[in-house]
Coordinates of C-alpha atoms in Angstrom, one line a residue:
X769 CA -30.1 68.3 116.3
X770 CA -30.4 68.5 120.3
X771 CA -29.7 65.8 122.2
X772 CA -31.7 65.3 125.2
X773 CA -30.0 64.0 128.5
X774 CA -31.8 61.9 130.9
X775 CA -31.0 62.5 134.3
X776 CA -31.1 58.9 136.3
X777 CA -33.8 58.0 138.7
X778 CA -33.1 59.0 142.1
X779 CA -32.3 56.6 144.3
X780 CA -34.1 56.0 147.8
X781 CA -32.2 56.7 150.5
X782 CA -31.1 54.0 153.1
X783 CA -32.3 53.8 156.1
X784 CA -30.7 55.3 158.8
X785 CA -29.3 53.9 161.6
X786 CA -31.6 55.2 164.1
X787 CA -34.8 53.7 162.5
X788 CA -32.8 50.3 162.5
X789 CA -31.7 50.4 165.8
X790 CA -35.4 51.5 166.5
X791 CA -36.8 48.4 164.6
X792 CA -34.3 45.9 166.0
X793 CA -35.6 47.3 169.4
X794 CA -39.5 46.7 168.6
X795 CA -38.4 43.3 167.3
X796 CA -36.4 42.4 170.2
X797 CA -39.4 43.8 172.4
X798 CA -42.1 41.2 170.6
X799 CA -39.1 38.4 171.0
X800 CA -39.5 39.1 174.9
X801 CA -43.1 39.1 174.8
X802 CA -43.2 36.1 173.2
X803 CA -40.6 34.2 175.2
X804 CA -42.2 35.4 178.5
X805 CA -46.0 34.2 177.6
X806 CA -44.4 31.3 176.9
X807 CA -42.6 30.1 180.2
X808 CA -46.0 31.3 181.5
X809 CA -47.8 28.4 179.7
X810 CA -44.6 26.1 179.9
X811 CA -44.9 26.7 184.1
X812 CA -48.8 26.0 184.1
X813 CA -48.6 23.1 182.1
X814 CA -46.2 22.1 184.2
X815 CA -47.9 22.8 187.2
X816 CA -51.0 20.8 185.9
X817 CA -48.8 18.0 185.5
X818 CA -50.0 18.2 181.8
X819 CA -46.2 16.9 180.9
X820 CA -46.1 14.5 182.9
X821 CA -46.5 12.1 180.2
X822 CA -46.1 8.8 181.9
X823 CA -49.3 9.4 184.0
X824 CA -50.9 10.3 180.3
X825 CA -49.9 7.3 179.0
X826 CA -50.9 5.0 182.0
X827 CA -55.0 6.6 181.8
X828 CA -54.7 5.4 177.9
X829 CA -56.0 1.7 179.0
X830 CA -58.8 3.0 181.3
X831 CA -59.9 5.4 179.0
X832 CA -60.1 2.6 175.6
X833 CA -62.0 0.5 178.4
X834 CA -64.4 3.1 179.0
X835 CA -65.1 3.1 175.5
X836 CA -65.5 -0.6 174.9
X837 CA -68.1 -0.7 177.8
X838 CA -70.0 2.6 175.9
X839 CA -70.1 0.9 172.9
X840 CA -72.8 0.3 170.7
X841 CA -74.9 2.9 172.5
X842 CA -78.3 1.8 173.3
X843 CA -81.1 4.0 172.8
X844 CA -83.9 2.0 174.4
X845 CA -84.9 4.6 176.5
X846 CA -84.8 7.6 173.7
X847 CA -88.6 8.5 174.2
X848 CA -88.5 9.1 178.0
X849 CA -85.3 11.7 176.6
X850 CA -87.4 14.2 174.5
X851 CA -89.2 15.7 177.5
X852 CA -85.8 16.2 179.0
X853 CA -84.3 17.7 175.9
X854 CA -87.1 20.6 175.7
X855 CA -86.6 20.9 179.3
X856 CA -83.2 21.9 178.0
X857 CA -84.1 23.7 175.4
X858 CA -86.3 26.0 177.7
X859 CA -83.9 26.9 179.8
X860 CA -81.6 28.1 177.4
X861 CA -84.2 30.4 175.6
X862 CA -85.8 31.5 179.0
X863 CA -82.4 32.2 180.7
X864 CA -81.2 34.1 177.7
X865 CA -83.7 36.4 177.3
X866 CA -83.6 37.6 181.0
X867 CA -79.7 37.9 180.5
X868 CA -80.2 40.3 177.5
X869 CA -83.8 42.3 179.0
X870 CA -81.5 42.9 182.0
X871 CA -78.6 43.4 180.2
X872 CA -79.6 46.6 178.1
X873 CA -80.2 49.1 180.8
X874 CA -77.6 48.0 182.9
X875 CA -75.3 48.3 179.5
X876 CA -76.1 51.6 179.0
X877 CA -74.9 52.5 182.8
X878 CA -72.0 50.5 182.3
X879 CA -70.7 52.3 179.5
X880 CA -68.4 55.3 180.0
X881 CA -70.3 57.2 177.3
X882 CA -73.9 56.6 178.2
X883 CA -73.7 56.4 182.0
X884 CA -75.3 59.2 184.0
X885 CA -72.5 59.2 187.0
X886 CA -68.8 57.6 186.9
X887 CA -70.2 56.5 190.6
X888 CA -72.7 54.6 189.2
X889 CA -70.4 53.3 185.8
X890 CA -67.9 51.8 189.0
X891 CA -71.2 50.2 190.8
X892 CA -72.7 48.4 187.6
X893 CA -69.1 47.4 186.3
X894 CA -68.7 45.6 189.7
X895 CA -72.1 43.8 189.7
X896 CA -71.5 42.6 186.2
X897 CA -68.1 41.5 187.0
X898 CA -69.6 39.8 190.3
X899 CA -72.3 37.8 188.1
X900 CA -69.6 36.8 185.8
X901 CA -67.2 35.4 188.5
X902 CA -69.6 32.8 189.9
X903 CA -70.2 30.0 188.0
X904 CA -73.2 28.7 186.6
X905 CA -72.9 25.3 188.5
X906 CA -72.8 26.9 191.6
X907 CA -75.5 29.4 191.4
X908 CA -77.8 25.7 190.5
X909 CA -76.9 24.1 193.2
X910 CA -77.8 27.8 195.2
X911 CA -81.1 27.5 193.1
X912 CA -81.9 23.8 193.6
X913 CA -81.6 24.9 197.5
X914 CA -83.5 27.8 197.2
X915 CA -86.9 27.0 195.0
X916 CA -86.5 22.7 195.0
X917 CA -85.6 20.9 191.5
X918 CA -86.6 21.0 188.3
X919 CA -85.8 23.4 185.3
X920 CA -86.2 26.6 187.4
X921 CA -83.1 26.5 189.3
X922 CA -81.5 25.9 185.7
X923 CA -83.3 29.3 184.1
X924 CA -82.3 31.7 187.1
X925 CA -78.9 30.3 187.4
X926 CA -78.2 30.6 183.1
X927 CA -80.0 33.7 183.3
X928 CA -78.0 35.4 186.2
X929 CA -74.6 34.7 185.3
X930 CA -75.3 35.5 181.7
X931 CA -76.1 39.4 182.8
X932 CA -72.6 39.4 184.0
X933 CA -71.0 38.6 180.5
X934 CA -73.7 40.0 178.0
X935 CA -73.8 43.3 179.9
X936 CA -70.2 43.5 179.3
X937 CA -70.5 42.9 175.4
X938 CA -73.1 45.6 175.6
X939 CA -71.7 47.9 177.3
X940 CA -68.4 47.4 175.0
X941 CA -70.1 47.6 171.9
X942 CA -72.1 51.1 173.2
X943 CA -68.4 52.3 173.8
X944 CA -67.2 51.9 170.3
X945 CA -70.3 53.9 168.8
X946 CA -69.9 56.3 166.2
X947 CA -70.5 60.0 167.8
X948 CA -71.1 62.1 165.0
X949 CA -74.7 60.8 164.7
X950 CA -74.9 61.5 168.8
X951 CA -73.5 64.8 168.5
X952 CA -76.0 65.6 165.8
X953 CA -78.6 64.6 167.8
X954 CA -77.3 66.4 170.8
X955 CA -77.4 69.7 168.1
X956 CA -81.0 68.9 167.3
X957 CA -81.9 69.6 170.8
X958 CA -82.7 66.0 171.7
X959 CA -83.3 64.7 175.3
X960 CA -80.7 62.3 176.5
X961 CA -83.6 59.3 176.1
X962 CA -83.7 60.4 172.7
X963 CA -80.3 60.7 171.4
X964 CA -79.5 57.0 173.2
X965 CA -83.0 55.3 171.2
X966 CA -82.2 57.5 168.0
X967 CA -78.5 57.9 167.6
X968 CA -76.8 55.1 170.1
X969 CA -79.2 52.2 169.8
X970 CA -79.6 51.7 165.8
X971 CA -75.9 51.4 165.9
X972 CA -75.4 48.5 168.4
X973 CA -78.3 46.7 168.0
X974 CA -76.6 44.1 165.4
X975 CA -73.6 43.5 167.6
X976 CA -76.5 43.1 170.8
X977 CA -78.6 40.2 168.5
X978 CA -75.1 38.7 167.7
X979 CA -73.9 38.4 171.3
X980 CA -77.6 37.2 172.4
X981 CA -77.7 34.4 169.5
X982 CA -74.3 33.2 170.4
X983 CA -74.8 33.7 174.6
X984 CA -78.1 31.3 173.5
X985 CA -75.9 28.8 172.0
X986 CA -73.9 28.8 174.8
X987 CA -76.6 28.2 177.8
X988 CA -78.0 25.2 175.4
X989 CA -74.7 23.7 176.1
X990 CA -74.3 25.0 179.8
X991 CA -77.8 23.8 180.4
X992 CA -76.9 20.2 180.1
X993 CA -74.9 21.0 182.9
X994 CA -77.4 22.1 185.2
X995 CA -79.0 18.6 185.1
X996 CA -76.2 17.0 186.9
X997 CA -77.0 19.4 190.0
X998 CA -80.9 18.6 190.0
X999 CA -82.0 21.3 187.9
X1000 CA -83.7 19.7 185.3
X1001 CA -83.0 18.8 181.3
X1002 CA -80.9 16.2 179.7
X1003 CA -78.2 16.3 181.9
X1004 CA -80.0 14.9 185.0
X1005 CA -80.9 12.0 182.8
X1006 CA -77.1 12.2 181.7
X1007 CA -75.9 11.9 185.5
X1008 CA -78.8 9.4 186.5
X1009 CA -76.8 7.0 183.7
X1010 CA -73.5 8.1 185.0
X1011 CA -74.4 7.0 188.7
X1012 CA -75.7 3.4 187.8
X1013 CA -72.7 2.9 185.4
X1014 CA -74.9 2.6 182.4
X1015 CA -72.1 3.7 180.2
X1016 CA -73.7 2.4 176.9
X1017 CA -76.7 4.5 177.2
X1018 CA -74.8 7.5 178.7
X1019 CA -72.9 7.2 174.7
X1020 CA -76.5 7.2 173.8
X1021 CA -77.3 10.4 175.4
X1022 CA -73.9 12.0 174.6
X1023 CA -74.8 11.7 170.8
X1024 CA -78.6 12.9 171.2
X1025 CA -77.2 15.8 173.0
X1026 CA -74.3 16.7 169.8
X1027 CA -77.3 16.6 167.6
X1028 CA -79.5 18.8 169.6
X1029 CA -76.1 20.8 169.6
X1030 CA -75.5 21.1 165.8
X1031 CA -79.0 21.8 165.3
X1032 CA -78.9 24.6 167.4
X1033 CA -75.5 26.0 166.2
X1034 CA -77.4 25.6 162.6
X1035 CA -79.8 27.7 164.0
X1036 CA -78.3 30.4 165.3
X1037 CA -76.2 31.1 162.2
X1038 CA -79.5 31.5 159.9
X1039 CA -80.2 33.7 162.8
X1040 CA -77.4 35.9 162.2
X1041 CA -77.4 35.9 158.8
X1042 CA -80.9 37.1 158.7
X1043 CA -80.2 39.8 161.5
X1044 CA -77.1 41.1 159.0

């Protein structure tokens, strides 16, 4: 009879010391990191006078009068609101869609893998970036001086600075492309036009509708905005209340405004989901 010996399991070895003193460093590194981002925040809140907590607590009373005086909110004047509100509602749309028609070709320069020249990828990077930097407030008020008041200011300003950041998205979203199906087409013989309409567009074009639903949601709430500077919508009814200290019907207007707000956030995701 043979007896069978089982040899025992061999055991993993330990780690050595180098891969410790290796992770200790990584986790020393994120501990630093950390610490520094931090006294960053700790140094602008400071800065802000955000901990300044006496000052906080003496804008409590003022603020809970405030509210008393906004309360109940009186919509009397709710009709002479819903021309207003599709002024708003406008804007938004028609600034949008000339932030994402420009935004496509100037995308497609502003990638590093679709632009023609790095010349011209530096040039549209910088317009982008200089679109983006200025506010959309400001660009009203240049708006309201340039054509008079009403909801066109509103549209060119939303529309403008809106290039800036949707042509970024774009122009990210072309960058992280797949290139296998733009090499093929490159094999194929296929002209440059082609292999961006047949192998780079299909791919981007469900990150470009998500970007344009949720800029959209965005200039519906930044549109209210542009009121208070003359160009048109709810919010120049908004201010007009503000200025006569009609604080009962500015609650009034506040709460028609976050229900035109959930129903267009309600919107837009039934929009995405029918895009996906």
């Amino acid at each position: 009879m043979t007896h069978t010996t089982t040899e025992p399991a061999a055991l993993s070895p330990a780690p050595s010391a180098s891969v410790l003193d290796e992770h200790a460093r990584g986790w020393r590194s994120k501990l630093w990191q950390a610490g520094l981002v931090l006294a960053v925040v700790f140094f602008a809140s400071w800065y802000v006078d955000l901990l300044d907590f006496r000052t906080l607590a003496n804008g409590v009373p003022a603020i809970a009068t405030l509210l008393r005086e906004s309360l109940p909110p009186d919509f009397t004047n709710v009709m002479d609101w819903v021309s207003p509100l599709l002024d708003t509602l406008a804007m938004s749309i028609a600034g949008t869609a000339i932030a994402v028609s420009a935004s496509v070709p100037l995308a497609f320069l502003a990638a590093r893998n679709t632009t023609p020249h790095p010349a011209v990828f530096r040039l549209t990077r910088t317009l982008l970036n200089g679109l983006r930097s200025v506010p959309e407030l400001i660009m009203g008020i240049i708006f309201v001086a340039a054509v008079g008041f009403g909801a066109l200011p509103g549209v060119l300003a939303l529309g403008l600075h809106s290039i800036g950041m949707v042509g970024k998205f774009f122009a990210e979203a072309i960058e992280h492309v797949d290139e296998a199906p733009v090499e093929a087409a490159d094999a194929s013989g296929a002209t440059r036009l082609q292999v961006l309409w047949h192998a780079v567009l299909p791919q981007v074009l469900p990150q470009f509708a998500d970007v344009s639903i949720y800029r959209w949601e965005y200039n519906f709430r930044a549109s209210t905005v542009m009121g208070m500077v003359g160009a048109g919508g709810i919010g120049f009814e908004l201010m007009g209340s503000l200025r006569i200290m009609q604080y009962q019907e500015v609650s009034a207007i506040l709460i028609v405004i976050l229900l035109m707000v959930t129903m267009v956030d309600s919107l837009s995701g039934h929009l995405r989901k029918t895009f996906k």
